[in-house]
mmCIF file of C-alpha atoms in Angstrom:
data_model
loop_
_atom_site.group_PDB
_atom_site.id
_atom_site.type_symbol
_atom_site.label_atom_id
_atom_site.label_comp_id
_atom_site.label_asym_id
_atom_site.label_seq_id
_atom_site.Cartn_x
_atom_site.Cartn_y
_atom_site.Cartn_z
ATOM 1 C CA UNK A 149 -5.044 -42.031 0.352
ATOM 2 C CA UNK A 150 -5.822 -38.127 0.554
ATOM 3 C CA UNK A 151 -3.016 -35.853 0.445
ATOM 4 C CA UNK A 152 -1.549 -34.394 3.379
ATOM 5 C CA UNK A 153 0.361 -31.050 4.253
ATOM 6 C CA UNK A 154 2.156 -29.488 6.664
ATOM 7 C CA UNK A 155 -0.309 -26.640 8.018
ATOM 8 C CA UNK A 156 1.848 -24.328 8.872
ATOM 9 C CA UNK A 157 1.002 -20.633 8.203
ATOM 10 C CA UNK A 158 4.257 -18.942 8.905
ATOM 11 C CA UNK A 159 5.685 -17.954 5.338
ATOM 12 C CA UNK A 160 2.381 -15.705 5.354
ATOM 13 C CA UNK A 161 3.751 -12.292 5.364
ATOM 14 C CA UNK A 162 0.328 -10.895 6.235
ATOM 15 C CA UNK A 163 0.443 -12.951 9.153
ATOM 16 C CA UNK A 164 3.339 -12.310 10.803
ATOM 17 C CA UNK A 165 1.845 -9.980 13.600
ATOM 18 C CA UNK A 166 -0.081 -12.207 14.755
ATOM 19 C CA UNK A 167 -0.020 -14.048 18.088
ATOM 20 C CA UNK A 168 1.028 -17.606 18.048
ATOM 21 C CA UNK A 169 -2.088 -18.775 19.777
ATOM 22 C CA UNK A 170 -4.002 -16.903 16.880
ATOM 23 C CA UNK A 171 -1.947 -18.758 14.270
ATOM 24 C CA UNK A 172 -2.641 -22.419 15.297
ATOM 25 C CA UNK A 173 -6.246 -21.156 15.523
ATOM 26 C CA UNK A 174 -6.449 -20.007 11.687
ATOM 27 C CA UNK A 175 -4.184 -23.020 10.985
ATOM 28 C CA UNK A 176 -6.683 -25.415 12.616
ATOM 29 C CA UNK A 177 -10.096 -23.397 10.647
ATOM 30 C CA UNK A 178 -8.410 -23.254 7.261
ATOM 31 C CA UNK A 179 -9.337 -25.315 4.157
ATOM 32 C CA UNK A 180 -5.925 -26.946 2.600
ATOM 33 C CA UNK A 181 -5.879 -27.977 -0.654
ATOM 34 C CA UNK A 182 -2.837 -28.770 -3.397
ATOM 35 C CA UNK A 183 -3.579 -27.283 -6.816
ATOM 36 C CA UNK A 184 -1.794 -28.216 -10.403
ATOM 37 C CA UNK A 185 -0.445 -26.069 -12.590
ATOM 38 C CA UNK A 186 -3.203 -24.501 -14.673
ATOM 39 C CA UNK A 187 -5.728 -25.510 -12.230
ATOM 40 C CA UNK A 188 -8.552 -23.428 -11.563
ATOM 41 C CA UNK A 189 -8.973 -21.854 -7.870
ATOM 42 C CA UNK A 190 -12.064 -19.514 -9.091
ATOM 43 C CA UNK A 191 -13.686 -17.936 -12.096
ATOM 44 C CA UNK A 192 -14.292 -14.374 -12.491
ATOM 45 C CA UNK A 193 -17.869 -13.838 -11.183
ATOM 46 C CA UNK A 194 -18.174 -16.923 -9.329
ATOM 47 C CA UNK A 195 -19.654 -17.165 -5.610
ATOM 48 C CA UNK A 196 -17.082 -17.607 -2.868
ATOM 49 C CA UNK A 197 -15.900 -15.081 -0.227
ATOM 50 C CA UNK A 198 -13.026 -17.346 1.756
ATOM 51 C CA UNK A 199 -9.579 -15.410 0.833
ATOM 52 C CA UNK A 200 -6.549 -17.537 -0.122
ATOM 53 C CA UNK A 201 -3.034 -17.595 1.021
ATOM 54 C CA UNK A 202 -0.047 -19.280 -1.140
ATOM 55 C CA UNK A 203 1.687 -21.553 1.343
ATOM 56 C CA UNK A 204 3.730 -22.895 -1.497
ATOM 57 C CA UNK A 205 3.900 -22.230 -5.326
ATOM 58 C CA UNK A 206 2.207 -19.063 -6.765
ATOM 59 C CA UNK A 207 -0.860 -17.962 -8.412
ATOM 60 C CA UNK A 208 -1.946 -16.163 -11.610
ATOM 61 C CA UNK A 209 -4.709 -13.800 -11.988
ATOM 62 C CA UNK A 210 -6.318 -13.058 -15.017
ATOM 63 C CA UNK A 211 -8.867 -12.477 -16.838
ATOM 64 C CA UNK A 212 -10.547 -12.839 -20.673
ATOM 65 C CA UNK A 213 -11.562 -10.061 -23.720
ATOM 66 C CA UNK A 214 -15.187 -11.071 -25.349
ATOM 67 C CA UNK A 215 -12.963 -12.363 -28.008
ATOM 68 C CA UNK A 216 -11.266 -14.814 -25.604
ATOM 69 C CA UNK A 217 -8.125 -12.991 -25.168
ATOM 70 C CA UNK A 218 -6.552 -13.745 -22.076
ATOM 71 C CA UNK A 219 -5.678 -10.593 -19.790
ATOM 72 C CA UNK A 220 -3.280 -10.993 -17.096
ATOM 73 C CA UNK A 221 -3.211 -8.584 -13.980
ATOM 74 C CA UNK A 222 -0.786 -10.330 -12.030
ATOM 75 C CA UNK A 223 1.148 -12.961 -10.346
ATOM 76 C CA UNK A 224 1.300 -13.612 -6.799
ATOM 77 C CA UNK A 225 3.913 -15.870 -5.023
ATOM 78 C CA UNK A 226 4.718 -17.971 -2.186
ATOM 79 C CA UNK A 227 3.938 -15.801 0.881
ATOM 80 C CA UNK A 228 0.962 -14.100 -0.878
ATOM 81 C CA UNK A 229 -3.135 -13.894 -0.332
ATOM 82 C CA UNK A 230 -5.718 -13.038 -2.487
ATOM 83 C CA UNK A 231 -9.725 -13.281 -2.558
ATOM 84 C CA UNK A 232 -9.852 -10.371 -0.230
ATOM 85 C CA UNK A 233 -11.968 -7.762 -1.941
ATOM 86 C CA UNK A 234 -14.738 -10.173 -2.242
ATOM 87 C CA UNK A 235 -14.371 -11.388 1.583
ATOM 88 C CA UNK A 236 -14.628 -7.372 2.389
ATOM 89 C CA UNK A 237 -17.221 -6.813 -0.077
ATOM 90 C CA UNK A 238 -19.702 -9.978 -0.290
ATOM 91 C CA UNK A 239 -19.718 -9.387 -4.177
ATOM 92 C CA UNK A 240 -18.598 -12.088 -7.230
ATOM 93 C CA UNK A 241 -15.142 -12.566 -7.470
ATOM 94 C CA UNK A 242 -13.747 -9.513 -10.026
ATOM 95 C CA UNK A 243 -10.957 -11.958 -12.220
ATOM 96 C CA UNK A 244 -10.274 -15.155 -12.545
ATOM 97 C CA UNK A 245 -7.061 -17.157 -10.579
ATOM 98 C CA UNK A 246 -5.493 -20.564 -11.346
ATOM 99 C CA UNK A 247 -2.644 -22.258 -10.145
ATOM 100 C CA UNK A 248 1.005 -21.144 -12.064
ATOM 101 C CA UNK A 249 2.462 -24.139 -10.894
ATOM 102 C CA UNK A 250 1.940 -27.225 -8.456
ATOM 103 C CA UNK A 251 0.629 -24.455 -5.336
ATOM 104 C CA UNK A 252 -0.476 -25.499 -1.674
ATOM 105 C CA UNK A 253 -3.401 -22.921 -0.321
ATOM 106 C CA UNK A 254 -5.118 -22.361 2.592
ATOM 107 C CA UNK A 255 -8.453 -20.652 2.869
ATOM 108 C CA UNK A 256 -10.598 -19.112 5.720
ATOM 109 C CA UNK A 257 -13.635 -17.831 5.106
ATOM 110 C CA UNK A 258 -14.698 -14.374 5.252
ATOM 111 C CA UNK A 259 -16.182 -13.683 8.441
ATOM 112 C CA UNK A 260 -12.726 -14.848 9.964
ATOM 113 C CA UNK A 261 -10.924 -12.803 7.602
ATOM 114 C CA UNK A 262 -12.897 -9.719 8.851
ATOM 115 C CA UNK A 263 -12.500 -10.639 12.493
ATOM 116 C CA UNK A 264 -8.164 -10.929 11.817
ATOM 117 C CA UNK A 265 -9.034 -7.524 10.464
ATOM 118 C CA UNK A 266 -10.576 -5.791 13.350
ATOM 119 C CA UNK A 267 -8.343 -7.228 15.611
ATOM 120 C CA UNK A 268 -5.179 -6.607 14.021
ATOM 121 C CA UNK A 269 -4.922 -3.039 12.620
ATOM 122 C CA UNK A 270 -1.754 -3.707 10.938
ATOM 123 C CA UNK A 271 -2.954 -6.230 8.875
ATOM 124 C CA UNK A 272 -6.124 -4.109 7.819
ATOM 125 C CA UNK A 273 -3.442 -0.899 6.683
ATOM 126 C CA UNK A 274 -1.458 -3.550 5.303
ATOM 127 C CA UNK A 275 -4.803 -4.891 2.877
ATOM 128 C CA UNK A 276 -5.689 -1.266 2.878
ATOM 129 C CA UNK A 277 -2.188 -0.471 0.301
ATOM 130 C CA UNK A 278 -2.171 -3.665 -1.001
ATOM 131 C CA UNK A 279 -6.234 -2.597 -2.307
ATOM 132 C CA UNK A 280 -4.486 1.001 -3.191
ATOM 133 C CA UNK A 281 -1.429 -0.240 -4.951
ATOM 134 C CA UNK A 282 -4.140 -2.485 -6.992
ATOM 135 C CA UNK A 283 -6.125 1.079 -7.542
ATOM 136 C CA UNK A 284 -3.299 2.795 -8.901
ATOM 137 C CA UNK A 285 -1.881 -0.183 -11.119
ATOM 138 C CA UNK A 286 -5.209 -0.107 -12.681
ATOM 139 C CA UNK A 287 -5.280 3.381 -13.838
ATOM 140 C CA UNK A 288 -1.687 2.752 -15.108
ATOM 141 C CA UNK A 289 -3.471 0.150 -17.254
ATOM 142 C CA UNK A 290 -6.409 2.368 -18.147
ATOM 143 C CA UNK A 291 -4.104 5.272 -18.913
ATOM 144 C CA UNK A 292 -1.896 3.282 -21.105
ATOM 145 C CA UNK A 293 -4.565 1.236 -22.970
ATOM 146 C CA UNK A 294 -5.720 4.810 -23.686
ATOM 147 C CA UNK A 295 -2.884 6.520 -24.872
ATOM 148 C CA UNK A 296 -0.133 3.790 -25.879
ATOM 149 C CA UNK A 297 0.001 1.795 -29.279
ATOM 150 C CA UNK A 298 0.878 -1.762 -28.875
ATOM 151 C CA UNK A 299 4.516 -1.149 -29.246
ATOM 152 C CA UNK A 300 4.543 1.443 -26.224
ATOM 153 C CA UNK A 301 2.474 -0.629 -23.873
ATOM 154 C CA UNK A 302 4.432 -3.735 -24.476
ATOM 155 C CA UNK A 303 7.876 -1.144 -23.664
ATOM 156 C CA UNK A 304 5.742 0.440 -20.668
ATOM 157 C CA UNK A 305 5.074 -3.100 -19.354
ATOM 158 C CA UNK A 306 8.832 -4.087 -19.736
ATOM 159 C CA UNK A 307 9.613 -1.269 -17.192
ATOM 160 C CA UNK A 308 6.873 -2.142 -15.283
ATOM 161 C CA UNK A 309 8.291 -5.481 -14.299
ATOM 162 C CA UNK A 310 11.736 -4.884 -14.339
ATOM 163 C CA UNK A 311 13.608 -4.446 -10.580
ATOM 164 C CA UNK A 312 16.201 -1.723 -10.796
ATOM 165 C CA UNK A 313 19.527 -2.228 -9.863
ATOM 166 C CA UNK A 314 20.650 -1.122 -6.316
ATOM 167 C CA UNK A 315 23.887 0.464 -7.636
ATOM 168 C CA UNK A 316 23.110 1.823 -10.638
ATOM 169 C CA UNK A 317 19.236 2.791 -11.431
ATOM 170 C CA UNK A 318 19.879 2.527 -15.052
ATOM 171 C CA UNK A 319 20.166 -0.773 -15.317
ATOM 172 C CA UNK A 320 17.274 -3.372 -14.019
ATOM 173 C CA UNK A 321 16.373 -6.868 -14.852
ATOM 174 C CA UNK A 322 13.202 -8.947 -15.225
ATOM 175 C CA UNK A 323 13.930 -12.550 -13.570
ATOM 176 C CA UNK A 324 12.975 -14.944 -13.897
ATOM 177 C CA UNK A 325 12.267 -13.919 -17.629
ATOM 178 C CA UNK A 326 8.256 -14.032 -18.492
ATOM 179 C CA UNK A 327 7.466 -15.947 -21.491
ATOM 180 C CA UNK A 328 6.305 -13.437 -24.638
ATOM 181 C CA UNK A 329 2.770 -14.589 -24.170
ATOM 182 C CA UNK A 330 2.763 -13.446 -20.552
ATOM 183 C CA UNK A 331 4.073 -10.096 -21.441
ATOM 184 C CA UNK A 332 1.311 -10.149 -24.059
ATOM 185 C CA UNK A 333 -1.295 -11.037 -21.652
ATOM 186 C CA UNK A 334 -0.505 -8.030 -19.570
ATOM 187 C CA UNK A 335 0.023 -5.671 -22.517
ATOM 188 C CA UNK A 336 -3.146 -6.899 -23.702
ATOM 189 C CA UNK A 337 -1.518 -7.457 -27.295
ATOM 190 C CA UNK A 338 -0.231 -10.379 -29.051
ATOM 191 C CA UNK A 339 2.707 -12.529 -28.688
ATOM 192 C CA UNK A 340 4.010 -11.582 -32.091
ATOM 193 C CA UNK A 341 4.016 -7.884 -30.801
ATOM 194 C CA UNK A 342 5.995 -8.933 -27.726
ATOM 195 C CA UNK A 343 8.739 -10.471 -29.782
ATOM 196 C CA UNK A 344 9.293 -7.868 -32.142
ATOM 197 C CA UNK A 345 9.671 -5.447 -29.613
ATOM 198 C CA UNK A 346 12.018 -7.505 -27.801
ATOM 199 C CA UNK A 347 13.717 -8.025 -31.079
ATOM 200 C CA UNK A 348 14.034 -4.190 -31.588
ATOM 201 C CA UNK A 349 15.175 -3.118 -27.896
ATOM 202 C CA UNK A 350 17.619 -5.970 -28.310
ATOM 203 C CA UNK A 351 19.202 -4.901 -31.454
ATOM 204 C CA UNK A 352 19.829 -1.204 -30.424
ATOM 205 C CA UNK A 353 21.206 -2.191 -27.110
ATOM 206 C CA UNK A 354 18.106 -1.284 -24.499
ATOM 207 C CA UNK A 355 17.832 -4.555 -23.442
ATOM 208 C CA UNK A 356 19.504 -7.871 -22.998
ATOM 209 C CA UNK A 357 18.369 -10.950 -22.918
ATOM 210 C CA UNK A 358 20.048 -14.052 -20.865
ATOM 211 C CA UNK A 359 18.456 -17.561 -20.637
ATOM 212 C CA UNK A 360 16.457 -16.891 -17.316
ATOM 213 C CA UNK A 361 16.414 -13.035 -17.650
ATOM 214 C CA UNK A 362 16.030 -10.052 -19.044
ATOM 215 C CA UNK A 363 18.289 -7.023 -18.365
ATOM 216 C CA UNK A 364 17.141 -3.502 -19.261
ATOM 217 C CA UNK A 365 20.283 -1.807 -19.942
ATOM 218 C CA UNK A 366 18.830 1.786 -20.352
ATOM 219 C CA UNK A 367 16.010 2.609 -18.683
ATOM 220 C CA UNK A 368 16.181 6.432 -19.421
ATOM 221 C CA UNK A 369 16.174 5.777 -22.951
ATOM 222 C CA UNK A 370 13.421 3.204 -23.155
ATOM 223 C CA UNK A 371 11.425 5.799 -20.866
ATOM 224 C CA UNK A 372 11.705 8.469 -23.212
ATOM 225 C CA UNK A 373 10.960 6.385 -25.836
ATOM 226 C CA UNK A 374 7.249 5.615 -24.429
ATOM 227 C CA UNK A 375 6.501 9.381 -23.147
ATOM 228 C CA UNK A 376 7.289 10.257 -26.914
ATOM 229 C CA UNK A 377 5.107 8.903 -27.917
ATOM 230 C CA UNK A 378 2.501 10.079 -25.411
#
């Protein structure tokens, strides 16, 4: 018996200025599909234009050295899209995505996309930061891979990740806590590094680590730390 869903496009935060008469439309033209953890939505350099929103579950993007080494750029939740720059740009996709965990998605294809686009301004400034945001993380990357040891990008990513406290920007916390290889991935190091700089901030009181978190308990001190050694 094939699978059914609930199509139902509201937890799409890109969506949410649009009319409701445009919504059943894009709910009636989407593909749905259920994906398993691990499972591969597209490889980097594929064909395929539609762009992809996560009705439920989240998705990972990465992507892989020559070596084989895997290279995360991000994850993107519940609520999320992606495929966009190649449903703007007509090219191969630029990284590859699979499923982080059991994930429902529905796609529209490109020319729809565009059209939801032209008709919505809001939603083409909103792609517009989300593209710039993706822009400037990228020459944070590029920056550090140029200037950081291993050590100092796997701090820099820490910080990167963490969500500071409202009350007191000293403090923030990474939750739920990444596993060392996925810190790894996006440090582009290994998961040996990741520990022993965990082990490190841990023993002289930077960070803190719970079973589903990670607390950064100075973040002016772990700064300095990584523009020393800049």
């Amino acid at each position: 018996m094939a699978e059914t869903f609930t199509k139902n496009l509201a937890g799409i935060q890109l969506l949410a200025e649009i009319t409701p008469e445009r919504m059943s439309e894009l709910e009636r033209v989407a593909r749905w599909r259920r994906y398993q953890a691990k499972e591969l939505v597209f490889d980097m350099q594929s064909h395929g234009s539609e762009v992809y929103f996560i009705v439920e579950g989240a998705l990972q993007v990465v992507n892989y050295s020559p070596a084989g080494r895997e290279v995360s750029f991000a994850q993107v939740p519940a609520g999320g899209y992606i495929g966009e720059m190649s449903a703007i740009d007509s090219k191969t996709r630029s990284a590859t995505v699979v499923a982080l965990e059991g994930t429902v998605l529905a796609s529209i294809m490109s020319e729809t996309f565009k059209s939801l686009l032209l008709d919505y301004p809001k939603i083409a400034l909103v792609v517009l930061q989300n593209l710039a945001a993706m822009v400037r993380a990228a020459d944070e990357r590029i920056m550090d891979l140029s200037t950081l040891s291993a050590i100092n990008r796997v701090q820099s990513e820490i910080l990167r990740l963490a969500v500071p406290d409202q009350d007191n920007h000293n403090l923030a916390v990474i939750s739920p806590l990444m596993t060392h290889s996925d810190i790894a991935a996006r440090a582009s190091t290994t998961r040996e590094t990741v520990s022993r700089v965990l082990s490190n901030l841990t023993r002289i009181r930077i960070v803190e680590r719970a079973k589903t978190s990670l607390r950064v308990l100075d973040v002016g001190r772990l700064t300095n730390m990584i523009e020393a050694a800049e």
